[in-house]
PDB file of C-alpha atoms in Angstrom:
ATOM      1  CA  UNK A   1     174.098 133.331  44.420  1.00 62.00           C
ATOM      2  CA  UNK A   2     174.397 132.302  48.046  1.00 74.00           C
ATOM      3  CA  UNK A   3     176.735 134.068  50.442  1.00 83.00           C
ATOM      4  CA  UNK A   4     178.580 131.061  51.893  1.00 95.00           C
ATOM      5  CA  UNK A   5     182.357 131.655  52.128  1.00 97.00           C
ATOM      6  CA  UNK A   6     185.262 129.692  50.694  1.00 98.00           C
ATOM      7  CA  UNK A   7     189.020 130.195  50.847  1.00 98.00           C
ATOM      8  CA  UNK A   8     190.542 130.069  47.359  1.00 98.00           C
ATOM      9  CA  UNK A   9     194.281 129.238  47.432  1.00 98.00           C
ATOM     10  CA  UNK A  10     195.666 130.101  44.002  1.00 98.00           C
ATOM     11  CA  UNK A  11     198.708 128.180  42.749  1.00 98.00           C
ATOM     12  CA  UNK A  12     200.763 127.927  45.950  1.00 98.00           C
ATOM     13  CA  UNK A  13     202.938 125.307  44.241  1.00 98.00           C
ATOM     14  CA  UNK A  14     206.417 124.099  45.165  1.00 97.00           C
ATOM     15  CA  UNK A  15     208.062 125.368  41.994  1.00 96.00           C
ATOM     16  CA  UNK A  16     207.453 129.001  42.872  1.00 95.00           C
ATOM     17  CA  UNK A  17     209.521 128.534  46.024  1.00 95.00           C
ATOM     18  CA  UNK A  18     212.458 126.740  44.415  1.00 92.00           C
ATOM     19  CA  UNK A  19     212.675 128.591  41.100  1.00 83.00           C
ATOM     20  CA  UNK A  20     214.853 131.569  40.286  1.00 86.00           C
ATOM     21  CA  UNK A  21     213.904 134.143  41.264  1.00 88.00           C
ATOM     22  CA  UNK A  22     211.995 132.794  44.252  1.00 90.00           C
ATOM     23  CA  UNK A  23     209.103 134.474  46.009  1.00 95.00           C
ATOM     24  CA  UNK A  24     209.343 137.666  48.004  1.00 95.00           C
ATOM     25  CA  UNK A  25     209.199 136.947  51.774  1.00 96.00           C
ATOM     26  CA  UNK A  26     208.162 133.300  51.248  1.00 97.00           C
ATOM     27  CA  UNK A  27     208.127 132.308  54.940  1.00 97.00           C
ATOM     28  CA  UNK A  28     205.873 135.205  55.899  1.00 97.00           C
ATOM     29  CA  UNK A  29     203.584 134.457  52.964  1.00 98.00           C
ATOM     30  CA  UNK A  30     203.307 130.767  53.917  1.00 98.00           C
ATOM     31  CA  UNK A  31     202.623 131.667  57.565  1.00 98.00           C
ATOM     32  CA  UNK A  32     199.735 133.927  56.509  1.00 98.00           C
ATOM     33  CA  UNK A  33     198.202 131.426  54.102  1.00 98.00           C
ATOM     34  CA  UNK A  34     198.668 128.413  56.405  1.00 98.00           C
ATOM     35  CA  UNK A  35     197.015 130.360  59.238  1.00 98.00           C
ATOM     36  CA  UNK A  36     194.004 131.143  57.068  1.00 98.00           C
ATOM     37  CA  UNK A  37     193.742 127.537  55.865  1.00 98.00           C
ATOM     38  CA  UNK A  38     193.740 126.340  59.485  1.00 97.00           C
ATOM     39  CA  UNK A  39     191.077 128.896  60.444  1.00 97.00           C
ATOM     40  CA  UNK A  40     188.904 128.000  57.449  1.00 97.00           C
ATOM     41  CA  UNK A  41     189.077 124.273  58.249  1.00 97.00           C
ATOM     42  CA  UNK A  42     188.278 124.916  61.913  1.00 96.00           C
ATOM     43  CA  UNK A  43     185.167 126.851  60.866  1.00 96.00           C
ATOM     44  CA  UNK A  44     184.098 124.288  58.227  1.00 96.00           C
ATOM     45  CA  UNK A  45     184.720 126.791  55.435  1.00 97.00           C
ATOM     46  CA  UNK A  46     185.683 125.027  52.181  1.00 98.00           C
ATOM     47  CA  UNK A  47     189.318 125.344  51.121  1.00 98.00           C
ATOM     48  CA  UNK A  48     189.766 125.183  47.357  1.00 98.00           C
ATOM     49  CA  UNK A  49     193.235 124.987  45.817  1.00 98.00           C
ATOM     50  CA  UNK A  50     194.132 125.686  42.212  1.00 98.00           C
ATOM     51  CA  UNK A  51     197.232 124.368  40.471  1.00 98.00           C
ATOM     52  CA  UNK A  52     198.644 125.906  37.320  1.00 98.00           C
ATOM     53  CA  UNK A  53     199.471 123.162  34.798  1.00 98.00           C
ATOM     54  CA  UNK A  54     202.811 124.420  33.549  1.00 96.00           C
ATOM     55  CA  UNK A  55     204.174 123.253  30.231  1.00 96.00           C
ATOM     56  CA  UNK A  56     207.565 121.529  29.930  1.00 96.00           C
ATOM     57  CA  UNK A  57     210.267 123.764  31.403  1.00 94.00           C
ATOM     58  CA  UNK A  58     207.782 125.898  33.382  1.00 94.00           C
ATOM     59  CA  UNK A  59     208.492 126.532  37.099  1.00 93.00           C
ATOM     60  CA  UNK A  60     205.428 124.441  37.929  1.00 96.00           C
ATOM     61  CA  UNK A  61     205.658 121.855  35.180  1.00 97.00           C
ATOM     62  CA  UNK A  62     202.819 119.359  35.426  1.00 97.00           C
ATOM     63  CA  UNK A  63     203.932 115.833  36.412  1.00 97.00           C
ATOM     64  CA  UNK A  64     206.934 117.068  38.401  1.00 97.00           C
ATOM     65  CA  UNK A  65     207.271 117.661  42.169  1.00 97.00           C
ATOM     66  CA  UNK A  66     207.288 121.419  41.413  1.00 97.00           C
ATOM     67  CA  UNK A  67     203.671 121.152  40.262  1.00 98.00           C
ATOM     68  CA  UNK A  68     202.368 120.023  43.660  1.00 98.00           C
ATOM     69  CA  UNK A  69     200.940 122.263  46.391  1.00 98.00           C
ATOM     70  CA  UNK A  70     203.612 123.429  48.840  1.00 98.00           C
ATOM     71  CA  UNK A  71     204.170 120.944  51.676  1.00 97.00           C
ATOM     72  CA  UNK A  72     203.059 123.430  54.364  1.00 97.00           C
ATOM     73  CA  UNK A  73     199.635 123.597  52.712  1.00 97.00           C
ATOM     74  CA  UNK A  74     199.081 119.987  51.707  1.00 95.00           C
ATOM     75  CA  UNK A  75     195.353 119.607  51.041  1.00 97.00           C
ATOM     76  CA  UNK A  76     193.304 117.568  53.519  1.00 96.00           C
ATOM     77  CA  UNK A  77     190.825 114.947  52.376  1.00 95.00           C
ATOM     78  CA  UNK A  78     188.001 117.481  52.619  1.00 95.00           C
ATOM     79  CA  UNK A  79     189.793 120.149  50.581  1.00 98.00           C
ATOM     80  CA  UNK A  80     189.249 120.520  46.848  1.00 98.00           C
ATOM     81  CA  UNK A  81     191.889 120.849  44.129  1.00 98.00           C
ATOM     82  CA  UNK A  82     191.222 122.317  40.676  1.00 98.00           C
ATOM     83  CA  UNK A  83     193.807 122.178  37.876  1.00 98.00           C
ATOM     84  CA  UNK A  84     193.935 124.937  35.304  1.00 98.00           C
ATOM     85  CA  UNK A  85     195.876 126.131  32.254  1.00 97.00           C
ATOM     86  CA  UNK A  86     195.118 129.830  32.467  1.00 97.00           C
ATOM     87  CA  UNK A  87     195.970 132.806  34.656  1.00 97.00           C
ATOM     88  CA  UNK A  88     192.189 132.982  35.148  1.00 98.00           C
ATOM     89  CA  UNK A  89     191.373 130.237  37.658  1.00 98.00           C
ATOM     90  CA  UNK A  90     187.819 130.040  36.275  1.00 98.00           C
ATOM     91  CA  UNK A  91     188.722 129.590  32.608  1.00 98.00           C
ATOM     92  CA  UNK A  92     187.960 126.017  31.417  1.00 98.00           C
ATOM     93  CA  UNK A  93     188.682 124.634  34.901  1.00 98.00           C
ATOM     94  CA  UNK A  94     185.280 123.765  36.328  1.00 98.00           C
ATOM     95  CA  UNK A  95     185.928 126.044  39.319  1.00 98.00           C
ATOM     96  CA  UNK A  96     182.760 128.107  38.877  1.00 98.00           C
ATOM     97  CA  UNK A  97     180.515 125.022  38.725  1.00 98.00           C
ATOM     98  CA  UNK A  98     182.268 123.514  41.737  1.00 98.00           C
ATOM     99  CA  UNK A  99     181.767 126.670  43.805  1.00 98.00           C
ATOM    100  CA  UNK A 100     178.142 127.000  42.738  1.00 97.00           C
ATOM    101  CA  UNK A 101     177.610 123.366  43.747  1.00 96.00           C
ATOM    102  CA  UNK A 102     178.940 124.213  47.211  1.00 96.00           C
ATOM    103  CA  UNK A 103     176.678 127.265  47.461  1.00 96.00           C
ATOM    104  CA  UNK A 104     179.654 129.599  47.670  1.00 97.00           C
ATOM    105  CA  UNK A 105     179.042 133.296  47.104  1.00 96.00           C
ATOM    106  CA  UNK A 106     181.983 134.896  48.912  1.00 96.00           C
ATOM    107  CA  UNK A 107     185.580 134.091  47.927  1.00 98.00           C
ATOM    108  CA  UNK A 108     188.612 134.945  50.034  1.00 98.00           C
ATOM    109  CA  UNK A 109     191.581 134.878  47.691  1.00 98.00           C
ATOM    110  CA  UNK A 110     195.223 134.159  48.512  1.00 98.00           C
ATOM    111  CA  UNK A 111     198.062 132.806  46.392  1.00 98.00           C
ATOM    112  CA  UNK A 112     200.663 133.242  43.655  1.00 97.00           C
ATOM    113  CA  UNK A 113     201.519 135.281  41.692  1.00 95.00           C
ATOM    114  CA  UNK A 114     200.167 138.658  42.707  1.00 96.00           C
ATOM    115  CA  UNK A 115     200.153 140.376  39.335  1.00 95.00           C
ATOM    116  CA  UNK A 116     199.203 137.327  37.292  1.00 95.00           C
ATOM    117  CA  UNK A 117     196.899 134.561  38.516  1.00 97.00           C
ATOM    118  CA  UNK A 118     195.784 136.321  41.710  1.00 98.00           C
ATOM    119  CA  UNK A 119     194.959 139.533  39.864  1.00 97.00           C
ATOM    120  CA  UNK A 120     193.127 137.809  37.000  1.00 98.00           C
ATOM    121  CA  UNK A 121     191.206 135.479  39.301  1.00 98.00           C
ATOM    122  CA  UNK A 122     189.991 138.316  41.535  1.00 98.00           C
ATOM    123  CA  UNK A 123     188.812 140.320  38.524  1.00 98.00           C
ATOM    124  CA  UNK A 124     186.969 137.341  37.075  1.00 98.00           C
ATOM    125  CA  UNK A 125     185.426 136.367  40.408  1.00 98.00           C
ATOM    126  CA  UNK A 126     183.836 139.777  40.998  1.00 98.00           C
ATOM    127  CA  UNK A 127     182.675 139.810  37.373  1.00 97.00           C
ATOM    128  CA  UNK A 128     180.951 136.474  37.927  1.00 97.00           C
ATOM    129  CA  UNK A 129     179.087 137.915  40.889  1.00 96.00           C
ATOM    130  CA  UNK A 130     181.147 136.570  43.806  1.00 97.00           C
ATOM    131  CA  UNK A 131     181.737 138.803  46.766  1.00 96.00           C
ATOM    132  CA  UNK A 132     185.506 138.849  46.496  1.00 97.00           C
ATOM    133  CA  UNK A 133     187.966 139.576  49.266  1.00 97.00           C
ATOM    134  CA  UNK A 134     191.663 139.708  48.437  1.00 98.00           C
ATOM    135  CA  UNK A 135     193.819 139.008  51.485  1.00 98.00           C
ATOM    136  CA  UNK A 136     196.248 141.924  51.407  1.00 98.00           C
ATOM    137  CA  UNK A 137     199.142 140.039  52.978  1.00 98.00           C
ATOM    138  CA  UNK A 138     198.184 136.660  51.504  1.00 98.00           C
ATOM    139  CA  UNK A 139     199.494 136.957  47.949  1.00 98.00           C
ATOM    140  CA  UNK A 140     203.066 136.673  46.732  1.00 96.00           C
ATOM    141  CA  UNK A 141     205.181 137.979  43.878  1.00 94.00           C
ATOM    142  CA  UNK A 142     208.683 137.145  42.706  1.00 91.00           C
ATOM    143  CA  UNK A 143     211.630 138.515  44.660  1.00 90.00           C
ATOM    144  CA  UNK A 144     212.994 140.727  41.889  1.00 90.00           C
ATOM    145  CA  UNK A 145     212.232 144.168  40.503  1.00 86.00           C
ATOM    146  CA  UNK A 146     209.893 144.217  37.532  1.00 83.00           C
ATOM    147  CA  UNK A 147     210.057 147.327  35.352  1.00 86.00           C
ATOM    148  CA  UNK A 148     212.050 148.890  38.181  1.00 86.00           C
ATOM    149  CA  UNK A 149     209.323 148.312  40.789  1.00 88.00           C
ATOM    150  CA  UNK A 150     210.524 146.327  43.838  1.00 90.00           C
ATOM    151  CA  UNK A 151     208.416 143.364  45.019  1.00 92.00           C
ATOM    152  CA  UNK A 152     207.110 144.929  48.243  1.00 91.00           C
ATOM    153  CA  UNK A 153     205.930 147.960  46.344  1.00 92.00           C
ATOM    154  CA  UNK A 154     204.290 145.802  43.662  1.00 91.00           C
ATOM    155  CA  UNK A 155     202.283 143.875  46.258  1.00 92.00           C
ATOM    156  CA  UNK A 156     201.061 147.134  47.796  1.00 94.00           C
ATOM    157  CA  UNK A 157     200.205 148.454  44.349  1.00 94.00           C
ATOM    158  CA  UNK A 158     198.191 145.317  43.558  1.00 95.00           C
ATOM    159  CA  UNK A 159     196.180 145.797  46.745  1.00 97.00           C
ATOM    160  CA  UNK A 160     195.462 149.416  45.856  1.00 97.00           C
ATOM    161  CA  UNK A 161     194.543 148.688  42.239  1.00 97.00           C
ATOM    162  CA  UNK A 162     192.329 145.700  42.980  1.00 97.00           C
ATOM    163  CA  UNK A 163     190.473 147.602  45.712  1.00 97.00           C
ATOM    164  CA  UNK A 164     189.189 149.822  42.891  1.00 97.00           C
ATOM    165  CA  UNK A 165     188.015 146.989  40.614  1.00 97.00           C
ATOM    166  CA  UNK A 166     184.453 145.773  40.564  1.00 96.00           C
ATOM    167  CA  UNK A 167     181.007 145.957  39.094  1.00 96.00           C
ATOM    168  CA  UNK A 168     178.015 148.247  39.620  1.00 95.00           C
ATOM    169  CA  UNK A 169     176.946 145.904  42.435  1.00 93.00           C
ATOM    170  CA  UNK A 170     180.200 145.353  44.323  1.00 94.00           C
ATOM    171  CA  UNK A 171     183.915 145.987  44.445  1.00 97.00           C
ATOM    172  CA  UNK A 172     186.800 143.717  45.353  1.00 97.00           C
ATOM    173  CA  UNK A 173     187.445 144.177  49.056  1.00 97.00           C
ATOM    174  CA  UNK A 174     191.029 144.113  50.326  1.00 98.00           C
ATOM    175  CA  UNK A 175     191.620 143.113  53.951  1.00 97.00           C
ATOM    176  CA  UNK A 176     194.603 141.852  55.932  1.00 97.00           C
ATOM    177  CA  UNK A 177     194.533 138.283  57.228  1.00 98.00           C
ATOM    178  CA  UNK A 178     194.035 139.612  60.760  1.00 97.00           C
ATOM    179  CA  UNK A 179     190.781 141.298  59.614  1.00 97.00           C
ATOM    180  CA  UNK A 180     189.295 138.202  57.993  1.00 97.00           C
ATOM    181  CA  UNK A 181     186.195 136.746  59.635  1.00 95.00           C
ATOM    182  CA  UNK A 182     184.933 133.961  57.419  1.00 94.00           C
ATOM    183  CA  UNK A 183     181.605 133.732  59.198  1.00 86.00           C
ATOM    184  CA  UNK A 184     180.795 137.440  59.553  1.00 81.00           C
ATOM    185  CA  UNK A 185     177.330 138.272  58.338  1.00 51.00           C
ATOM    186  CA  UNK A 186     177.844 141.984  57.801  1.00 41.00           C
ATOM    187  CA  UNK A 187     180.974 142.109  55.646  1.00 43.00           C
ATOM    188  CA  UNK A 188     181.238 145.281  53.593  1.00 45.00           C
ATOM    189  CA  UNK A 189     181.049 144.937  49.843  1.00 45.00           C
ATOM    190  CA  UNK A 190     183.061 148.080  49.248  1.00 46.00           C
ATOM    191  CA  UNK A 191     186.378 149.328  50.550  1.00 49.00           C
ATOM    192  CA  UNK A 192     186.353 152.392  52.734  1.00 46.00           C
ATOM    193  CA  UNK A 193     186.866 155.495  50.593  1.00 42.00           C
ATOM    194  CA  UNK A 194     190.426 156.705  50.558  1.00 39.00           C
ATOM    195  CA  UNK A 195     191.569 160.261  50.103  1.00 35.00           C
ATOM    196  CA  UNK A 196     192.303 161.321  46.516  1.00 36.00           C
TER     197      UNK A 196
END
């Protein structure tokens, strides 16, 4: 697999911003993702969006305005959009073939929702052999406690957990948006060891 980068924007759809509960810190999240999209386009790095095809009554029900990518991130003519029906962005979506066709080997992942589609997509990507970088401040969860865990804590927990997921060859790398360099040639494939 080649090592060309791509920015994968997972399910940043209108419905997640208007539903109840909404997203945790939505404006900050959009600022981070929009900044990365702008940087990727400026560096001719492919931007690939996924859209979850929600069933009737879902927050992102297909065929409704809620299904579309958020207005701040409207895809350009050169961007690619892949529709899917699974939390795994690769499952029966054609995403893997599309990325292989582009020569992509390194995915930078941002999107919604942290503990669902972002988590599953990162795990599948590294399993498929992609160098996978999760943008630590570029994924969003709902603005409500789940099992007593507040949203800010959940996002931090996802970063910690996913930084320990990988294969014998490579681990998912977690970096803040400020640390992302799409065109770096010496990107680490493992996170720095942390104290036990």
